XYZ file of C-alpha atoms in Angstrom:
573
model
C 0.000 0.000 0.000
C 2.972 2.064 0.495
C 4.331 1.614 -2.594
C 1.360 2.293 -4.233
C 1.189 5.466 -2.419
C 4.470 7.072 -3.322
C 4.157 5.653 -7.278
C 0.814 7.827 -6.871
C 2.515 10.922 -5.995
C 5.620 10.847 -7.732
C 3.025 10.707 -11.271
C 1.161 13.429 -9.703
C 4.077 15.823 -8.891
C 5.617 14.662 -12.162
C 2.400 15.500 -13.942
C 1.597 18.478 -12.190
C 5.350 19.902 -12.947
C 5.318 18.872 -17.104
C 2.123 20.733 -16.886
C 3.134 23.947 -15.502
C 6.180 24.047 -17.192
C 8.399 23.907 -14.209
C 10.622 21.242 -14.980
C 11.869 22.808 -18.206
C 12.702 26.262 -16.715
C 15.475 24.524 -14.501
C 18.233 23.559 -16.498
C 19.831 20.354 -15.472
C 21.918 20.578 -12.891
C 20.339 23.839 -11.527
C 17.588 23.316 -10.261
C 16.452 25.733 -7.756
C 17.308 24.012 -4.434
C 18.959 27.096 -3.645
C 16.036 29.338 -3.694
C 13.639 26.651 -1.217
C 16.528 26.890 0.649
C 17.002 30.470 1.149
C 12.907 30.817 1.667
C 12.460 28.210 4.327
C 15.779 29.135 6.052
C 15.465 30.209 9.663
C 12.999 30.115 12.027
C 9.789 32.204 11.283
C 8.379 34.328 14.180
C 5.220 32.927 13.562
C 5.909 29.606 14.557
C 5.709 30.659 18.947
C 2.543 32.493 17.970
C -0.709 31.631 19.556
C -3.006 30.427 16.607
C -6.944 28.915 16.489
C -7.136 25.304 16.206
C -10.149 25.054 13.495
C -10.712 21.379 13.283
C -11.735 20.592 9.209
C -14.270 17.330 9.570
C -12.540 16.069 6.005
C -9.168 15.777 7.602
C -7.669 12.865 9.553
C -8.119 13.538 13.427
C -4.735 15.897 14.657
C -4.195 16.346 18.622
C -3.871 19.849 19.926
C 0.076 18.637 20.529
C 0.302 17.687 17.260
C -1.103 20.333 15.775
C 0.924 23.008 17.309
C 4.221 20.945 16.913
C 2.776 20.655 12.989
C 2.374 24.608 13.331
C 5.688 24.794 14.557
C 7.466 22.933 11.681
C 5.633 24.622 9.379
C 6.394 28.235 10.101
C 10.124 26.974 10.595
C 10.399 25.313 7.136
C 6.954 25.945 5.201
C 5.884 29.332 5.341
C 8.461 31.072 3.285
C 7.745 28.859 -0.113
C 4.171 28.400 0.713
C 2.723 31.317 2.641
C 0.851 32.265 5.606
C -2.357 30.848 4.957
C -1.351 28.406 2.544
C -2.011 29.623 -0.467
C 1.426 29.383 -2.568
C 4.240 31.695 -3.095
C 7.944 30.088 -4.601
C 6.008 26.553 -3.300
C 2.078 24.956 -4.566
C -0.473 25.918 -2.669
C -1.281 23.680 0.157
C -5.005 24.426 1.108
C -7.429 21.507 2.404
C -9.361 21.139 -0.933
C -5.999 19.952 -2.553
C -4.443 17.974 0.325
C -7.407 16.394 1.700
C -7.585 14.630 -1.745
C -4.226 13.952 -2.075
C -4.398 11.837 1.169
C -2.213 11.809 4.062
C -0.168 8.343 2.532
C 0.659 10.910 -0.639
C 1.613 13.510 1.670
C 3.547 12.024 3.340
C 5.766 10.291 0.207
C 6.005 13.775 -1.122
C 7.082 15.372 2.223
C 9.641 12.424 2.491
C 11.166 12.208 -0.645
C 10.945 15.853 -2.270
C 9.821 16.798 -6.125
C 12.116 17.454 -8.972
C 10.676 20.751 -8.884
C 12.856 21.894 -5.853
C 10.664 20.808 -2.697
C 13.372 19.531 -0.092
C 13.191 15.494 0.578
C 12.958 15.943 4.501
C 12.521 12.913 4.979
C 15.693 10.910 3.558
C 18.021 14.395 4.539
C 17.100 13.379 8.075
C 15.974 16.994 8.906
C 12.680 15.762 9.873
C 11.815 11.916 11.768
C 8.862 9.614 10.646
C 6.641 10.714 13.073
C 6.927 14.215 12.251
C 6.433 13.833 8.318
C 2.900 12.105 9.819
C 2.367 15.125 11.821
C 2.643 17.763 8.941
C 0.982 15.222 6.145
C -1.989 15.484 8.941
C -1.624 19.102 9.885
C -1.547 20.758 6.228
C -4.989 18.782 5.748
C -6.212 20.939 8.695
C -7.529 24.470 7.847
C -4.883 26.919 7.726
C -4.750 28.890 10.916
C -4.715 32.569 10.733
C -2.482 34.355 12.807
C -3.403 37.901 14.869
C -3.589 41.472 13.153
C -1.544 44.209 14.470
C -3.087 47.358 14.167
C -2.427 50.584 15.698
C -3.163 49.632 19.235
C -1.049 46.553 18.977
C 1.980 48.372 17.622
C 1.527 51.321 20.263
C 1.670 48.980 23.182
C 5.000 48.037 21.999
C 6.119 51.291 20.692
C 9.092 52.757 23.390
C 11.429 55.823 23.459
C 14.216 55.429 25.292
C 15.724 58.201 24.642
C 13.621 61.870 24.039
C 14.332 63.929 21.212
C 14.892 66.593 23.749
C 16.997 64.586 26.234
C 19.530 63.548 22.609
C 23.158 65.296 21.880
C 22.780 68.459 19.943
C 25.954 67.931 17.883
C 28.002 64.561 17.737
C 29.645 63.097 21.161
C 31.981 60.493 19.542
C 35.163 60.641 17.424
C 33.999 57.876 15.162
C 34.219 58.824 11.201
C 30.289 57.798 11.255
C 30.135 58.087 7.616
C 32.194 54.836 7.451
C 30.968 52.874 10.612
C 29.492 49.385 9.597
C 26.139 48.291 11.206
C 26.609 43.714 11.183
C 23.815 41.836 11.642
C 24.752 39.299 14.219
C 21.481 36.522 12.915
C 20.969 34.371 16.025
C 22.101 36.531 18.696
C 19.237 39.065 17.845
C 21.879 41.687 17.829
C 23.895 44.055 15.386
C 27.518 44.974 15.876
C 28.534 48.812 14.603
C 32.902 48.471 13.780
C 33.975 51.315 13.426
C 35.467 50.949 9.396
C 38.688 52.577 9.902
C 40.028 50.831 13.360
C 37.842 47.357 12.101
C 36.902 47.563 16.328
C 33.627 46.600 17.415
C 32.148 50.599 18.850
C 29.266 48.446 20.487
C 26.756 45.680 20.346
C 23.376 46.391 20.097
C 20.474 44.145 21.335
C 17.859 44.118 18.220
C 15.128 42.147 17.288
C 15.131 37.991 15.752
C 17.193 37.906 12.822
C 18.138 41.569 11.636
C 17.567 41.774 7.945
C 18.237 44.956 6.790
C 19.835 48.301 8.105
C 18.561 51.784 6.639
C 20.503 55.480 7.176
C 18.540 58.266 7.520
C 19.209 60.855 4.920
C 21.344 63.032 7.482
C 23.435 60.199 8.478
C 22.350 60.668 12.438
C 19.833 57.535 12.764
C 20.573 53.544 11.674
C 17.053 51.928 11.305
C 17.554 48.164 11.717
C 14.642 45.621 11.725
C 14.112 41.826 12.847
C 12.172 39.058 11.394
C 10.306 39.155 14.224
C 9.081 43.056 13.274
C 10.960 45.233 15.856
C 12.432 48.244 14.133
C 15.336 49.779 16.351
C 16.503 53.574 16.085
C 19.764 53.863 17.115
C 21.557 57.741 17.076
C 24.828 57.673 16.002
C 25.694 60.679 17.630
C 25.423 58.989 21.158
C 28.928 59.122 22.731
C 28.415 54.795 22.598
C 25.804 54.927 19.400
C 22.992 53.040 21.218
C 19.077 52.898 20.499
C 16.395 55.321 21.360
C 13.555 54.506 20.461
C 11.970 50.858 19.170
C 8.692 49.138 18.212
C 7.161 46.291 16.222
C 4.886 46.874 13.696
C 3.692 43.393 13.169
C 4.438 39.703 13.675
C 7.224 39.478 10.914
C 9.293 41.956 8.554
C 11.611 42.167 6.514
C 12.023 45.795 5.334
C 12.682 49.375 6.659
C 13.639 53.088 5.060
C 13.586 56.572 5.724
C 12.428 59.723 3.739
C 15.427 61.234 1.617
C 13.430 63.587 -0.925
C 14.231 67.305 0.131
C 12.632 68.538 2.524
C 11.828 65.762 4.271
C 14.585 64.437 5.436
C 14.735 62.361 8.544
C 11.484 63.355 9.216
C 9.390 60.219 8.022
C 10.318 56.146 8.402
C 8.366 53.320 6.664
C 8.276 49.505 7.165
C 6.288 46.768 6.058
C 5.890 43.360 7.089
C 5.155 39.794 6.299
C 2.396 39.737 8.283
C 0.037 41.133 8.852
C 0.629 41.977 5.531
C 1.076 46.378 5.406
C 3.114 48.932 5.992
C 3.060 51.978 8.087
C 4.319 55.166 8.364
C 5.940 56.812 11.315
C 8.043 59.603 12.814
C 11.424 59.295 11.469
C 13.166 60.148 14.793
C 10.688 58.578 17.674
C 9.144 55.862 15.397
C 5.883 56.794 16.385
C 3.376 55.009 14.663
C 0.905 57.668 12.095
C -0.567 55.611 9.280
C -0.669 51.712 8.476
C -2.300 50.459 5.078
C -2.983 47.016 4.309
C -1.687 45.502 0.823
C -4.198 42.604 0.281
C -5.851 42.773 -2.599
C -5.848 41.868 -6.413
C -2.460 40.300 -8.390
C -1.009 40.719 -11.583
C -2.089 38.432 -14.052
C -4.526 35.847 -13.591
C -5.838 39.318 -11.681
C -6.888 36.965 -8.187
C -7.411 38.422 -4.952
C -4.485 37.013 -2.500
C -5.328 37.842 1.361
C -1.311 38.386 1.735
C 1.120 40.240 -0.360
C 3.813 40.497 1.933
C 5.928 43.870 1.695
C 9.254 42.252 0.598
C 10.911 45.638 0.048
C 10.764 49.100 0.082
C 13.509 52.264 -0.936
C 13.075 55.969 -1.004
C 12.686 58.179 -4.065
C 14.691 60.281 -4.719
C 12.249 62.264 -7.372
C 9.414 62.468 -5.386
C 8.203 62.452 -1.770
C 7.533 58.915 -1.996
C 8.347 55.544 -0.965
C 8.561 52.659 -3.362
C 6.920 49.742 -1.748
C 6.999 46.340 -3.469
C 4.282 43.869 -2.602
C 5.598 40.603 -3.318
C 2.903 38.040 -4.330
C 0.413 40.546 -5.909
C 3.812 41.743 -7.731
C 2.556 45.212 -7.489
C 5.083 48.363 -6.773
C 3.257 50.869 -4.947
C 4.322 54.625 -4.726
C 3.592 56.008 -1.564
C 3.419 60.060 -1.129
C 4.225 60.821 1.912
C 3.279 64.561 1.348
C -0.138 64.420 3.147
C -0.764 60.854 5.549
C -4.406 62.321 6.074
C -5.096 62.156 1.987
C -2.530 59.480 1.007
C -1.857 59.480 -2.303
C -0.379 56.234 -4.187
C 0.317 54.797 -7.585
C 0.284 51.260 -8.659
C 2.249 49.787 -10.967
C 1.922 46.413 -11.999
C 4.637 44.446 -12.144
C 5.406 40.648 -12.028
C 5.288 38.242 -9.074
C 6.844 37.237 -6.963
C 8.411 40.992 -6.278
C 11.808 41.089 -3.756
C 14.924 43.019 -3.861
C 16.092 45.722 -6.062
C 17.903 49.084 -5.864
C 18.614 51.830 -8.201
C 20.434 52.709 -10.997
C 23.517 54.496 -10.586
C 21.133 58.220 -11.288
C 18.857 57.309 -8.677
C 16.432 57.710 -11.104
C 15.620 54.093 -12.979
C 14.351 51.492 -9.704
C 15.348 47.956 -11.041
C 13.652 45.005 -8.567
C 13.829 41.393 -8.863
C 10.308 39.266 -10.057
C 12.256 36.304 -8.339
C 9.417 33.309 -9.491
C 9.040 34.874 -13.262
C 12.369 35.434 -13.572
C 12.330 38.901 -14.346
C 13.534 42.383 -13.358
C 11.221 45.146 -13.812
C 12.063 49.053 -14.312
C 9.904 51.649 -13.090
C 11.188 55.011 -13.822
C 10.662 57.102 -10.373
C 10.905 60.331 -12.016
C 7.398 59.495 -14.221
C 6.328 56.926 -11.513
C 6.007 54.269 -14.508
C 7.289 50.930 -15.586
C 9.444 51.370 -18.053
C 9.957 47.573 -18.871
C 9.932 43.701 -17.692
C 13.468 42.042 -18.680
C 13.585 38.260 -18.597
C 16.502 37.480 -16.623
C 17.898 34.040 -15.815
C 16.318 31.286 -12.774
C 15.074 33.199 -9.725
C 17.279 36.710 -9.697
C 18.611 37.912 -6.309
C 20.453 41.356 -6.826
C 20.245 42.217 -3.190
C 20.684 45.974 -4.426
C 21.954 44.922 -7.497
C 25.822 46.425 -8.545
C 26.319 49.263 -10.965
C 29.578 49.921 -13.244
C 30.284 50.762 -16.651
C 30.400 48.337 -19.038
C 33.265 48.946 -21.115
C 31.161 48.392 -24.598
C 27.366 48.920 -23.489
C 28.018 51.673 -20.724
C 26.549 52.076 -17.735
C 24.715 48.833 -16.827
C 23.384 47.118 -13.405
C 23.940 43.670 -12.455
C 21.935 40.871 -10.979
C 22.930 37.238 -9.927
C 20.500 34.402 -9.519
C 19.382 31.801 -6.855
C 19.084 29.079 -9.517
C 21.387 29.124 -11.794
C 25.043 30.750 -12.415
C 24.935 33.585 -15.152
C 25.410 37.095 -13.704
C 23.033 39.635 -15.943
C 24.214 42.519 -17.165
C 21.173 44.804 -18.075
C 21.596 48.678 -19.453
C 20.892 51.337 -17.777
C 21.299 54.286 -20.175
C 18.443 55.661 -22.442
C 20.226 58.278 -23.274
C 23.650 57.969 -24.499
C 23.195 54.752 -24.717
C 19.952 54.159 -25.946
C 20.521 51.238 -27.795
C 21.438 49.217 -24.861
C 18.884 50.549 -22.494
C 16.518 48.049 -20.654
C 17.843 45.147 -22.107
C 20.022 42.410 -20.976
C 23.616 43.592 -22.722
C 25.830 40.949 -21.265
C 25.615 37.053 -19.234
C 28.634 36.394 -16.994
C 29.147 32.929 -16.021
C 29.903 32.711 -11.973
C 30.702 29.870 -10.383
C 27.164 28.124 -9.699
C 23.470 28.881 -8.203
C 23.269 30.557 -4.823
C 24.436 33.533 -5.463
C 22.657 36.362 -2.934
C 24.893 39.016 -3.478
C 26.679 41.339 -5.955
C 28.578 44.375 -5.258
C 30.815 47.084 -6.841
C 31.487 50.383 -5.909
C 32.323 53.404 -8.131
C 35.813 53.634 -7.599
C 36.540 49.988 -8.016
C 37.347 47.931 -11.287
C 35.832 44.962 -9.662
C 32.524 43.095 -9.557
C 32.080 40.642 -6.967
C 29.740 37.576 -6.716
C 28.731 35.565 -3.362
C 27.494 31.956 -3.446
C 26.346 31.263 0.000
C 23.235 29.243 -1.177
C 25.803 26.581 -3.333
C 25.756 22.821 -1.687
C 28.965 22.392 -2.727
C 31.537 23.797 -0.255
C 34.244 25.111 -2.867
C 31.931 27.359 -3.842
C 30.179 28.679 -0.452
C 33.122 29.399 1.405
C 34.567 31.211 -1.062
C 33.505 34.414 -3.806
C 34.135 35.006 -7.302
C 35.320 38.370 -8.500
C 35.136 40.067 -12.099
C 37.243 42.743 -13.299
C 35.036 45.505 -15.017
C 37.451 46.644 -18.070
C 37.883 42.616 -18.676
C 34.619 41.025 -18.526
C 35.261 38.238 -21.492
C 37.620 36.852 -19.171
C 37.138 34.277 -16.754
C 36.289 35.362 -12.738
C 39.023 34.982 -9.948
C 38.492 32.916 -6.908
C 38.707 34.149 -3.671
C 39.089 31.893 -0.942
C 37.601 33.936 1.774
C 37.370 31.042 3.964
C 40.475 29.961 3.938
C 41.730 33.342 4.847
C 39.128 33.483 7.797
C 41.672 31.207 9.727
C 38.695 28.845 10.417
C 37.557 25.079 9.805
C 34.467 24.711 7.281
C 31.638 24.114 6.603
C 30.925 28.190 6.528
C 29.258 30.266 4.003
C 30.366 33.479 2.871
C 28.198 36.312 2.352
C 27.088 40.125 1.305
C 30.242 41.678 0.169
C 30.148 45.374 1.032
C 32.461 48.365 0.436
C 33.777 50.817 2.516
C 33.402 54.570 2.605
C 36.331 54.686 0.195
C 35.735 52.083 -1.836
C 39.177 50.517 -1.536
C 38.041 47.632 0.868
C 35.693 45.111 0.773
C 34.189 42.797 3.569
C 32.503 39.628 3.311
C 30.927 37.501 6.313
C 32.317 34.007 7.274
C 29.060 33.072 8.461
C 29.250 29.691 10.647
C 26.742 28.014 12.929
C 25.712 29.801 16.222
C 27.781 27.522 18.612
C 30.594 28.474 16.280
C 33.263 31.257 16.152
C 32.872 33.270 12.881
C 34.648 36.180 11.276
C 34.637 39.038 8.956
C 36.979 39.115 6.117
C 38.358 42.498 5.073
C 39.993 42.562 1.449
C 41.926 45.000 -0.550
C 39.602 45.882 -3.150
C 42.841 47.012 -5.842
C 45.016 43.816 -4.927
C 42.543 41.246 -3.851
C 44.785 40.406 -0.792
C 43.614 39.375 2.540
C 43.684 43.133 4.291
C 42.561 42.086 7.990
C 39.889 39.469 9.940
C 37.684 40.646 12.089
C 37.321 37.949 15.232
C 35.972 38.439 18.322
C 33.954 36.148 20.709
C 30.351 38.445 20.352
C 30.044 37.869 16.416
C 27.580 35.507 16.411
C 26.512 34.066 12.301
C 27.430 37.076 10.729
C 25.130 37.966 8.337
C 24.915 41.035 6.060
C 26.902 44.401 6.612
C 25.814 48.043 5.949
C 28.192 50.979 5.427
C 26.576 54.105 6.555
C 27.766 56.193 4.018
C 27.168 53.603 1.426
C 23.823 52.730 2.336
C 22.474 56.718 2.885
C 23.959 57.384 -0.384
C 22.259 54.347 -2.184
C 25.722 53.544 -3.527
C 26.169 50.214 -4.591
């Protein structure tokens, strides 16, 4: 019976892949582990929080232990492929009127073994035991429970200055060159480490929220926004003799994103962040985080035009046109442009896009806003000057610029990169409709990097280089160490760094998010290693691509990505 059972859904996930094309968009030999990797990586927020138990009568009887050790698992492995509520994202959608007729004996073969499609076999890696592949084949037959809002009153009661405006410095109390401190996000300690960039010394740790993923600058340099998976936003002044925070909140149950106005007039003076769930984004004072105006982002998608009850805000960057912020709602794959001008009458424009919308940054104007359509494989343009999109580029499997790297290209000119989750080419796309108009919005140039897994690419004005993580990559020569491009050469072949091997330590590691320094004459990459392990940061001489210095100390726990102030206020990448 078995047997039966796991011939039944192997031609079922077979079938249901020819038919949807998904097997021929991975090449062979790429297909995109990396990406289910990176989505169900790390422990969701969501997972301790208190849910209703809504027994479905069609489903196979669950325990209340069972179902929140199901709930558990799935927030901790599911919920980034498959979504909140079950509906489908980078995964299938996993709703009772398709699993209740799959069965729980299919389930459980396709939970076990994994599809050719890129589901993990969880079963036969030995990250999850018999008895719990019979606990989630029974608890995604359940119906999906929905977690809490978080509304105004709910992000209030957190909401806490430390610090009053009135009670801050008036000028700056430290000696630290600010403009080239780096903010590290230390992942499992919950905190982020500020080194000061010139004595590569740690200034202070900070204690943050789950899982930092992204640290902002306000547009005068003074405040570092950093937020948590788990949706706390810390505001830290820089101009604290020990740059500490002064203010924090949470603005939902999980996050990912955070910025601050930059258009004239305006600076400092407004921050945004939007979250996984519930899934919105709000508006607050840029230097008390007060909470002013939150709007939801369910609604319709792109093509097939469906309602979806939770387009999470994957990520969001400041014009620099316009008072507005560019919010990108990732399974509707809508880019909304928020005006910030009046909260009472908010003004916004939609632009539709392509699913399922993540990271992007700018072109080196600041005018052209290139994001990443990771699950169509596409990176759209929207002109922030004219608040339109100027064009969807097919790219190659599952694009993950992080902010994407800009440089001239010594026979297409100006041009911004992107490298991929599932598969190794490195896109070159132009980025000038003027000068250059015949290479404008269209893929100019395909590096080949070393393999899928890539999170990461980086340049910096001043450099000749263009370098290319691969954290993601199962194999460890390729992890634990970086590729790196020069600019005026690009029909040549990449150098390999061994950035682990310089770190002093034993592997397995990964290495990840290269970023510059004020100067742009050093580069540092993370030697990320488990949490019971000692990691480092790698510091590299961007001209020579020698070892520089490594970073060690005892408190840099799974280092994780880095921010330079001045880079990061400046949108220089």
């Amino acid at each position: 019976m078995r047997r039966k059972a796991i011939l039944t859904a192997v031609i079922w996930f077979l079938t249901a892949l020819l038919a949807s094309g998904a097997l021929a968009e991975a090449p062979p030999g790429h297909e995109p582990k990396p990406q289910t990797e990176y989505e169900a990586g790390g422990t969701s927020p969501l997972g301790q929080v208190e849910m209703h138990h809504d027994i479905n009568p069609k489903a196979p009887i669950i325990s209340e232990a069972d179902f929140l050790r199901g709930k558990k698992i799935y927030f901790e492995r599911c919920a980034g492929c498959h979504g909140v509520l079950r509906k489908g994202a980078t995964g299938k959608p996993l709703t009772p009127d398709i699993t209740v007729e799959r069965g729980t004996e299919n389930l459980e073969a396709i939970i076990n073994y994994g599809s050719p499609a890129g589901m993990p076999n969880w079963g036969t890696s030995g990250q999850l035991t018999h008895e719990e592949i019979d606990i989630m084949a029974r608890y995604i037959q359940q119906t999906p429970p929905t977690p809490p809002e978080f509304g105004m009153k709910e992000m209030t009661d957190t909401w806490r200055v430390i610090v009053p405006v009135d009670k801050r410095p008036k000028k700056k109390m430290n000696k630290i060159d600010i403009d080239n401190l780096f903010s590290l996000t230390l992942r499992d300690s919950g905190e982020v480490a500020l080194i000061d960039g010139d004595t590569k010394k740690i200034v202070n740790i900070v204690k943050t929220g789950y899982a930092v993923h992204i640290s902002r600058v306000s547009a005068s340099g003074r405040y570092l926004y950093v937020i948590g998976r788990d949706a706390k936003i810390n505001l830290i002044d820089l101009w604290m003799e020990v740059p500490d925070t002064v203010a924090e909140i949470r603005i939902g149950l999980e996050a990912r994103s955070v910025e601050t106005s930059k258009y004239k007039g305006y600076e400092d003076k407004y921050a945004i962040a939007g979250s996984y769930w519930p899934p919105q984004y709000v508006i607050m004072e840029g230097d008390t985080l007060k909470p002013l105006k939150i709007v939801s982002t369910r609604g319709m998608t792109v093509e097939p035009q469906e309602y979806h009850p939770e387009p999470r805000v994957a990520s969001i960057v400041a014009s620099h046109f316009h008072p507005e912020f560019i919010v990108n709602a990732k399974e509707s794959g809508k880019i909304i442009m928020v005006n910030y001008e009046d909260l009472n009458n908010l003004k916004t424009t939609t632009i539709d896009a392509a699913r399922f919308l993540h990271d992007g940054g700018f072109d080196s104007t600041g005018r052209y806003f290139l994001v990443a359509a990771n699950a169509s494989n596409k990176i759209a343009v929207v002109d922030t000057k004219e608040d339109k999109l100027v064009k969807l580029i097919d790219v190659g499997v599952t694009p993950h610029p992080g902010r994407g790297a800009n440089f001239v290209d010594p026979d297409h000119g100006p041009v911004w990169a992107t490298s991929h989750l599932g598969d190794d080419s490195i896109v070159l796309i132009g980025t000038d409709p003027v000068k250059h108009k015949d290479f404008a919005w269209k893929v100019v140039r395909k590096l080949k990097g070393q393999g899928g897994g890539s999170l990461f690419v980086k340049t910096h004005p001043k450099s000749k280089n263009l370098w290319v993580d691969t954290p993601l990559n199962p194999d460890e020569k390729f992890n634990s160490t970086v590729a790196v491009f020069d600019i005026n050469n690009l029909d040549l072949s990449y150098q390999v760094i061994p950035v682990g091997e310089w770190s002093g330590l034993p592997g397995p590691m990964r290495i990840v998010h290269g970023e510059y320094n004020k100067a742009g004459d050093e580069i540092w990459f993370s030697v990320w290693r488990a949490k019971d392990k000692e990691s480092a940061v790698v510091v590299i001489d961007d001209k020579t691509r020698k070892l520089k210095a490594v970073i060690k100390d005892p408190r840099l726990i799974t280092p994780t990505g880095k921010f330079n102030v001045f880079n990061t206020k400046n949108d220089i990448y």
